[in-house]
Amino acid sequence: MTSSDSIKINKTQNSRVAGVDFDNIPLGRTFTDHMFICEFVDGAWKNPRIEPLEKIPTHPAAMALHYGQAIFEGMKATMDPGGNPLLFRPEQNAARLNFSARRMGMPELPEYLFIQGLKVLVELERNWIPKKEGSALYLRPFMYADEPFIGMRAATTYKFIIIASPAGPFFSKRIKLWAEKKFIRAAEGGTGEAKAAGNYAAAIRPTEIAKSKGYDQVLWLDSLERNYIQEVGTMNIFFKINGSFITPELDGAVLNGITRLSVITILKDEGFEVTERKISIDEIIEASRDGSLEEAFGTGTAVGIAYIQEIGYGASTIQVSDSSPIGEKVNTILNGIKTGKLEDRFNWMVKIDTND
Ligand SMILES: *Cc1c(COP(=O)(O)O)cnc(C)c1O
């Protein structure tokens, strides 16, 4: 299984793409015509294929529903000015999926199958890639245990699927964060480093509470002291203090974001110092008070860079300055590379060529 020949394609006769209003795409609700799917059975991944997107019959005892063996990835396909679909660092997503799989006792997926599945699906759905500046085709690879079994052990059968959803330009208003002192997202030794479905289930209620207080997202603090900053919703976080950047180190609880990794590379390339270390909330409060906190932003595939306006922490509010010149510059560079308008000088982009 080394070429696209082994991926069978069952094409729909009824594409829905003509009915989509690409100027007004409802977030996360519109799906393309097809999905990539394969199954793990008898110790191997089998039958990789493209099928028309449809519901999948599920046994009520499917283990993912009971014990939560479910992981996912998130990435985007864009179109270069010549009309060629592009993927951003897909090998990083493939590696992270397998990292998550190992942590959750799930089988790894061969990287070539992950990449080839993406390429064949995106090539087939190329008319679904939105052309508007800032738009992209969001790709959601995911794996879950579908073995019907009541009992606590690793499942023996799984599905790996990739679905795709066109996403309009993200309107980047500055966000407000609530630093959470009661609930935590992840502890070292737990599953925070994995893109495991359960992590997000545990974040839903605290996020709803933060929203009811007028905030957009939760800023997660460490599990032991509620003092060190971890990350935000589905984003990593950066601060600019006295001219240089800091971001929480990957301590085993923080998700290893591909946007984070890329932003670190771009910032260093722009001549900035970037330090990955423990960052206490007190340090940020102090920097805000003495005026040395110059910028704060979140990074993630869904939004790129999200500028932070303020952070609520108990009774106090940490104000961040209302412009992010460096964050905006990095965002422009990142988007320029992703859309093929800037030179791909870090060798991040993968052109869709299903003949390789
Ligand atoms: C996916 C995710 C991120 C961002 O990762 P990217 O690879 O940059 O999209 C950050 N934090 C959490 C918790 C995530 O799930």
Short mmCIF file of C-alpha atoms and ligand atoms in Angstrom, two decimals:
data_model
loop_
_atom_site.label_atom_id
_atom_site.label_comp_id
_atom_site.label_asym_id
_atom_site.label_seq_id
_atom_site.Cartn_x
_atom_site.Cartn_y
_atom_site.Cartn_z
CA MET A 1 0.00 0.00 0.00
CA THR A 2 2.34 2.75 -1.13
CA SER A 3 0.36 4.63 -3.72
CA SER A 4 -3.08 6.10 -4.12
CA ASP A 5 -3.94 3.09 -6.28
CA SER A 6 -4.68 1.13 -3.15
CA ILE A 7 -7.21 3.70 -1.93
CA LYS A 8 -10.50 2.75 -3.57
CA ILE A 9 -12.67 5.70 -4.50
CA ASN A 10 -16.43 5.48 -4.50
CA LYS A 11 -17.53 8.84 -5.85
CA THR A 12 -20.93 10.33 -5.19
CA GLN A 13 -23.19 11.10 -8.14
CA ASN A 14 -24.76 14.00 -6.27
CA SER A 15 -22.19 16.59 -5.21
CA ARG A 16 -23.62 19.20 -2.85
CA VAL A 17 -20.91 21.77 -3.55
CA ALA A 18 -23.03 23.89 -5.92
CA GLY A 19 -25.50 24.54 -3.09
CA VAL A 20 -22.90 26.00 -0.73
CA ASP A 21 -22.78 29.76 -0.19
CA PHE A 22 -19.04 30.23 0.18
CA ASP A 23 -19.53 33.84 1.32
CA ASN A 24 -21.47 32.66 4.31
CA ILE A 25 -20.30 29.30 5.61
CA PRO A 26 -21.82 28.24 8.92
CA LEU A 27 -18.94 27.21 11.19
CA GLY A 28 -18.44 23.46 11.51
CA ARG A 29 -21.81 22.47 10.04
CA THR A 30 -21.09 22.05 6.36
CA PHE A 31 -19.34 18.87 5.28
CA THR A 32 -17.90 17.91 1.93
CA ASP A 33 -19.26 15.11 -0.25
CA HIS A 34 -16.81 12.39 0.80
CA MET A 35 -14.85 10.90 3.67
CA PHE A 36 -11.71 8.82 3.89
CA ILE A 37 -12.20 5.72 6.02
CA CYS A 38 -10.31 2.57 7.01
CA GLU A 39 -10.63 -0.03 9.74
CA PHE A 40 -8.26 -1.66 12.18
CA VAL A 41 -9.15 -5.36 12.32
CA ASP A 42 -7.05 -8.43 13.22
CA GLY A 43 -4.06 -6.28 14.05
CA ALA A 44 -3.84 -4.25 10.82
CA TRP A 45 -5.35 -1.23 9.09
CA LYS A 46 -7.49 -2.45 6.22
CA ASN A 47 -9.57 -1.35 3.28
CA PRO A 48 -8.58 2.33 2.96
CA ARG A 49 -11.18 3.99 0.79
CA ILE A 50 -13.08 7.13 -0.07
CA GLU A 51 -16.83 6.89 0.39
CA PRO A 52 -19.66 9.39 0.08
CA LEU A 53 -20.06 11.01 3.51
CA GLU A 54 -22.79 9.21 5.37
CA LYS A 55 -23.86 8.05 8.82
CA ILE A 56 -22.03 5.04 10.21
CA PRO A 57 -23.99 2.31 11.99
CA THR A 58 -22.63 2.03 15.53
CA HIS A 59 -23.11 -0.79 18.01
CA PRO A 60 -24.44 0.54 21.34
CA ALA A 61 -21.52 -1.20 23.09
CA ALA A 62 -18.89 0.45 20.85
CA MET A 63 -16.06 1.00 23.31
CA ALA A 64 -15.37 4.64 22.39
CA LEU A 65 -18.84 5.53 23.70
CA HIS A 66 -18.13 3.97 27.10
CA TYR A 67 -14.41 4.20 27.77
CA GLY A 68 -13.44 7.11 25.57
CA GLN A 69 -10.79 5.69 23.28
CA ALA A 70 -11.18 8.52 20.77
CA ILE A 71 -8.56 10.93 19.43
CA PHE A 72 -8.50 13.53 16.68
CA GLU A 73 -6.44 15.97 14.66
CA GLY A 74 -7.23 19.34 13.14
CA MET A 75 -5.60 20.84 10.06
CA LYS A 76 -6.39 22.93 7.00
CA ALA A 77 -6.02 22.66 3.24
CA THR A 78 -5.55 25.89 1.33
CA MET A 79 -5.23 26.79 -2.35
CA ASP A 80 -2.15 28.46 -3.78
CA PRO A 81 -2.52 31.26 -6.38
CA GLY A 82 -2.03 28.67 -9.15
CA GLY A 83 -5.03 26.62 -7.91
CA ASN A 84 -3.01 23.83 -6.32
CA PRO A 85 -4.28 22.50 -2.99
CA LEU A 86 -1.73 22.74 -0.18
CA LEU A 87 -1.38 21.05 3.20
CA PHE A 88 0.46 22.64 6.12
CA ARG A 89 2.98 20.33 7.83
CA PRO A 90 0.77 17.20 7.57
CA GLU A 91 3.60 14.95 8.79
CA GLN A 92 3.39 16.78 12.13
CA ASN A 93 -0.30 15.88 12.44
CA ALA A 94 0.46 12.28 11.49
CA ALA A 95 3.12 12.07 14.20
CA ARG A 96 0.87 13.71 16.78
CA LEU A 97 -2.04 11.39 15.98
CA ASN A 98 0.26 8.47 16.69
CA PHE A 99 1.52 10.10 19.88
CA SER A 100 -2.11 10.41 21.01
CA ALA A 101 -2.82 6.83 19.89
CA ARG A 102 0.05 5.46 21.99
CA ARG A 103 -1.07 7.37 25.08
CA MET A 104 -4.64 6.10 24.73
CA GLY A 105 -3.67 2.49 24.05
CA MET A 106 -4.80 2.70 20.44
CA PRO A 107 -3.05 1.37 17.33
CA GLU A 108 -0.76 3.68 15.38
CA LEU A 109 -1.65 4.52 11.81
CA PRO A 110 1.11 4.28 9.17
CA GLU A 111 2.12 7.86 8.34
CA TYR A 112 1.91 7.30 4.59
CA LEU A 113 -1.69 6.18 4.97
CA PHE A 114 -2.54 9.33 6.95
CA ILE A 115 -0.85 11.57 4.36
CA GLN A 116 -2.14 9.66 1.34
CA GLY A 117 -5.68 9.62 2.73
CA LEU A 118 -5.51 13.39 3.17
CA LYS A 119 -4.13 13.95 -0.31
CA VAL A 120 -6.67 11.78 -2.08
CA LEU A 121 -9.57 13.29 -0.15
CA VAL A 122 -8.44 16.90 -0.66
CA GLU A 123 -7.76 16.34 -4.35
CA LEU A 124 -11.26 14.88 -4.77
CA GLU A 125 -12.83 17.75 -2.78
CA ARG A 126 -10.75 20.55 -4.34
CA ASN A 127 -13.91 22.44 -5.36
CA TRP A 128 -14.77 22.65 -1.66
CA ILE A 129 -11.64 24.63 -0.78
CA PRO A 130 -12.88 28.20 -0.21
CA LYS A 131 -11.00 30.78 -2.29
CA LYS A 132 -11.56 33.81 -0.06
CA GLU A 133 -8.63 35.27 1.84
CA GLY A 134 -8.41 33.64 5.28
CA SER A 135 -10.71 30.75 4.33
CA ALA A 136 -9.65 27.11 4.15
CA LEU A 137 -10.91 23.57 4.04
CA TYR A 138 -10.79 22.31 7.63
CA LEU A 139 -9.76 18.67 7.87
CA ARG A 140 -10.66 16.49 10.80
CA PRO A 141 -8.83 13.15 10.97
CA PHE A 142 -9.98 11.03 13.92
CA MET A 143 -9.78 7.53 15.34
CA TYR A 144 -12.10 5.70 17.71
CA ALA A 145 -12.70 2.27 19.19
CA ASP A 146 -15.74 0.64 17.60
CA GLU A 147 -15.46 -2.83 19.09
CA PRO A 148 -18.68 -3.81 20.87
CA PHE A 149 -17.46 -4.89 24.30
CA ILE A 150 -18.31 -4.16 27.93
CA GLY A 151 -15.09 -4.33 29.90
CA MET A 152 -11.99 -2.30 30.57
CA ARG A 153 -9.20 -3.02 28.16
CA ALA A 154 -7.91 -1.69 24.87
CA ALA A 155 -10.35 -2.31 22.05
CA THR A 156 -9.30 -4.61 19.24
CA THR A 157 -11.11 -2.82 16.40
CA TYR A 158 -11.02 0.85 15.43
CA LYS A 159 -12.02 3.20 12.67
CA PHE A 160 -9.87 5.98 11.26
CA ILE A 161 -11.79 8.60 9.31
CA ILE A 162 -11.06 11.98 7.72
CA ILE A 163 -13.92 14.40 7.16
CA ALA A 164 -13.65 17.90 5.72
CA SER A 165 -15.55 21.11 6.34
CA PRO A 166 -15.12 24.44 4.52
CA ALA A 167 -14.33 27.27 6.95
CA GLY A 168 -14.85 30.95 6.27
CA PRO A 169 -12.38 33.66 7.26
CA PHE A 170 -11.98 33.82 11.00
CA PHE A 171 -13.02 37.20 12.33
CA SER A 172 -10.24 38.00 14.75
CA LYS A 173 -11.75 40.11 17.47
CA ARG A 174 -9.59 40.33 20.57
CA ILE A 175 -10.53 37.66 23.07
CA LYS A 176 -11.08 37.74 26.83
CA LEU A 177 -9.81 34.85 28.94
CA TRP A 178 -10.88 33.59 32.33
CA ALA A 179 -7.98 32.14 34.38
CA GLU A 180 -9.63 29.14 36.02
CA LYS A 181 -8.79 28.40 39.67
CA LYS A 182 -11.22 25.60 40.44
CA PHE A 183 -11.24 23.28 37.43
CA ILE A 184 -8.18 22.02 35.59
CA ARG A 185 -7.76 20.78 32.02
CA ALA A 186 -4.83 18.44 32.45
CA ALA A 187 -2.24 17.22 34.91
CA GLU A 188 1.27 15.99 34.16
CA GLY A 189 1.04 12.27 33.61
CA GLY A 190 -2.55 12.58 32.43
CA THR A 191 -3.79 12.89 28.87
CA GLY A 192 -3.34 16.64 28.28
CA GLU A 193 -0.57 16.06 25.77
CA ALA A 194 -2.82 13.83 23.66
CA LYS A 195 -5.55 15.22 21.40
CA ALA A 196 -7.97 12.92 23.17
CA ALA A 197 -11.72 13.54 22.99
CA GLY A 198 -12.18 13.29 26.76
CA ASN A 199 -9.95 16.31 27.40
CA TYR A 200 -12.48 18.48 25.58
CA ALA A 201 -15.47 16.94 27.34
CA ALA A 202 -13.89 17.93 30.66
CA ALA A 203 -13.38 21.50 29.41
CA ILE A 204 -16.95 22.12 28.26
CA ARG A 205 -18.55 22.97 31.60
CA PRO A 206 -15.76 25.30 32.82
CA THR A 207 -15.84 27.04 29.42
CA GLU A 208 -19.60 27.52 29.67
CA ILE A 209 -19.18 29.08 33.11
CA ALA A 210 -16.45 31.41 31.79
CA LYS A 211 -18.73 32.41 28.90
CA SER A 212 -21.58 33.17 31.29
CA LYS A 213 -19.20 35.65 32.98
CA GLY A 214 -18.54 37.38 29.67
CA TYR A 215 -15.28 35.66 28.72
CA ASP A 216 -14.53 33.86 25.45
CA GLN A 217 -12.28 31.04 26.66
CA VAL A 218 -10.70 29.52 29.74
CA LEU A 219 -7.03 30.11 30.50
CA TRP A 220 -5.95 26.83 32.09
CA LEU A 221 -3.62 26.80 35.06
CA ASP A 222 -1.49 23.94 36.36
CA SER A 223 -3.12 21.15 38.36
CA LEU A 224 -0.99 21.42 41.53
CA GLU A 225 -0.83 25.12 42.37
CA ARG A 226 -3.23 26.84 39.95
CA ASN A 227 -0.32 29.21 39.39
CA TYR A 228 1.44 28.27 36.15
CA ILE A 229 -0.21 29.02 32.83
CA GLN A 230 -0.84 26.06 30.51
CA GLU A 231 -2.91 27.08 27.49
CA VAL A 232 -6.28 28.33 26.23
CA GLY A 233 -9.23 26.30 24.89
CA THR A 234 -7.68 24.76 21.80
CA MET A 235 -4.80 27.18 21.59
CA ASN A 236 -1.32 27.56 23.01
CA ILE A 237 -0.38 30.93 24.43
CA PHE A 238 2.44 33.46 23.95
CA PHE A 239 3.35 36.61 25.87
CA LYS A 240 5.69 39.41 24.82
CA ILE A 241 7.39 40.99 27.81
CA ASN A 242 10.15 43.60 27.51
CA GLY A 243 10.69 42.82 23.86
CA SER A 244 11.02 39.04 24.03
CA PHE A 245 8.55 36.19 23.87
CA ILE A 246 7.71 33.48 26.37
CA THR A 247 5.40 30.48 26.04
CA PRO A 248 4.70 27.68 28.53
CA GLU A 249 7.10 24.76 28.17
CA LEU A 250 5.74 21.37 27.07
CA ASP A 251 5.54 19.88 30.55
CA GLY A 252 3.45 16.82 29.75
CA ALA A 253 0.11 18.56 30.31
CA VAL A 254 0.26 21.12 27.48
CA LEU A 255 -0.77 20.12 23.95
CA ASN A 256 2.13 20.28 21.53
CA GLY A 257 0.58 22.67 19.00
CA ILE A 258 1.88 22.75 15.44
CA THR A 259 1.00 26.43 15.19
CA ARG A 260 2.97 26.99 18.42
CA LEU A 261 5.98 25.23 16.93
CA SER A 262 5.68 27.26 13.72
CA VAL A 263 5.22 30.58 15.53
CA ILE A 264 8.35 29.91 17.59
CA THR A 265 10.27 29.33 14.34
CA ILE A 266 8.90 32.51 12.72
CA LEU A 267 9.55 34.67 15.81
CA LYS A 268 13.15 33.45 16.03
CA ASP A 269 13.55 34.04 12.30
CA GLU A 270 12.32 37.60 12.86
CA GLY A 271 15.10 38.05 15.41
CA PHE A 272 13.12 37.67 18.62
CA GLU A 273 14.16 35.70 21.62
CA VAL A 274 11.59 32.98 22.46
CA THR A 275 11.82 31.10 25.74
CA GLU A 276 9.80 28.02 26.63
CA ARG A 277 9.49 27.89 30.40
CA LYS A 278 7.13 27.93 33.35
CA ILE A 279 5.09 31.16 33.42
CA SER A 280 3.19 32.05 36.57
CA ILE A 281 0.00 34.08 36.48
CA ASP A 282 1.63 36.43 39.05
CA GLU A 283 4.40 37.19 36.59
CA ILE A 284 1.82 38.22 33.98
CA ILE A 285 -0.12 40.32 36.51
CA GLU A 286 3.13 42.06 37.50
CA ALA A 287 4.12 42.65 33.86
CA SER A 288 0.69 44.09 33.13
CA ARG A 289 0.99 46.45 36.11
CA ASP A 290 4.46 47.74 35.31
CA GLY A 291 3.71 48.12 31.61
CA SER A 292 6.18 45.51 30.36
CA LEU A 293 3.44 43.16 29.06
CA GLU A 294 3.43 44.19 25.40
CA GLU A 295 1.42 41.45 23.66
CA ALA A 296 -0.43 38.23 24.37
CA PHE A 297 -1.92 35.87 21.82
CA GLY A 298 -3.18 32.33 21.39
CA THR A 299 -2.09 30.05 18.53
CA GLY A 300 -3.97 27.16 16.92
CA THR A 301 -5.01 25.74 13.57
CA ALA A 302 -8.62 26.87 13.79
CA VAL A 303 -7.92 30.58 14.25
CA GLY A 304 -4.24 31.02 13.47
CA ILE A 305 -3.42 33.76 15.96
CA ALA A 306 -6.02 35.12 18.39
CA TYR A 307 -5.09 38.38 20.08
CA ILE A 308 -5.84 38.58 23.78
CA GLN A 309 -7.44 41.68 25.22
CA GLU A 310 -7.70 40.82 28.89
CA ILE A 311 -7.48 38.02 31.41
CA GLY A 312 -9.86 37.78 34.35
CA TYR A 313 -8.32 36.21 37.45
CA GLY A 314 -10.51 36.16 40.55
CA ALA A 315 -11.45 39.75 41.30
CA SER A 316 -8.65 41.24 39.21
CA THR A 317 -8.32 41.89 35.51
CA ILE A 318 -5.07 41.70 33.61
CA GLN A 319 -5.15 44.21 30.76
CA VAL A 320 -3.14 43.57 27.62
CA SER A 321 -2.26 46.46 25.31
CA ASP A 322 -4.74 46.87 22.50
CA SER A 323 -2.38 46.25 19.62
CA SER A 324 -0.25 43.24 18.70
CA PRO A 325 2.09 44.43 15.96
CA ILE A 326 4.36 41.39 16.17
CA GLY A 327 1.48 38.93 16.52
CA GLU A 328 -0.11 40.46 13.44
CA LYS A 329 3.16 40.27 11.55
CA VAL A 330 3.58 36.60 12.44
CA ASN A 331 -0.03 35.92 11.43
CA THR A 332 0.57 37.58 8.05
CA ILE A 333 3.71 35.51 7.49
CA LEU A 334 1.97 32.29 8.53
CA ASN A 335 -1.04 32.95 6.27
CA GLY A 336 1.20 34.05 3.41
CA ILE A 337 3.13 30.78 3.58
CA LYS A 338 -0.06 28.71 3.92
CA THR A 339 -1.63 30.26 0.82
CA GLY A 340 1.53 30.10 -1.27
CA LYS A 341 1.78 33.91 -1.47
CA LEU A 342 5.03 33.97 0.49
CA GLU A 343 8.01 31.79 -0.18
CA ASP A 344 7.83 28.54 1.76
CA ARG A 345 11.21 29.18 3.32
CA PHE A 346 10.84 26.67 6.14
CA ASN A 347 9.70 23.92 3.79
CA TRP A 348 6.35 23.46 5.51
CA MET A 349 3.91 23.18 2.62
CA VAL A 350 2.99 19.91 0.92
CA LYS A 351 1.46 20.19 -2.53
CA ILE A 352 -1.29 17.76 -3.32
CA ASP A 353 0.05 15.48 -5.96
CA THR A 354 -1.71 12.13 -5.77
CA ASN A 355 0.71 10.58 -8.24
CA ASP A 356 3.57 10.37 -5.77
C1 LIG B 1 -5.24 21.36 18.88
C2 LIG B 1 -4.88 22.09 20.14
C3 LIG B 1 -3.96 23.16 20.16
C4 LIG B 1 -3.36 23.76 18.93
O1 LIG B 1 -2.67 22.85 18.14
P1 LIG B 1 -2.42 23.21 16.60
O2 LIG B 1 -1.64 22.03 16.12
O3 LIG B 1 -1.64 24.47 16.58
O4 LIG B 1 -3.75 23.37 15.97
C5 LIG B 1 -3.63 23.70 21.39
N1 LIG B 1 -4.19 23.26 22.52
C6 LIG B 1 -5.09 22.26 22.54
C7 LIG B 1 -5.67 21.82 23.82
C8 LIG B 1 -5.47 21.66 21.33
O5 LIG B 1 -6.39 20.70 21.34
#
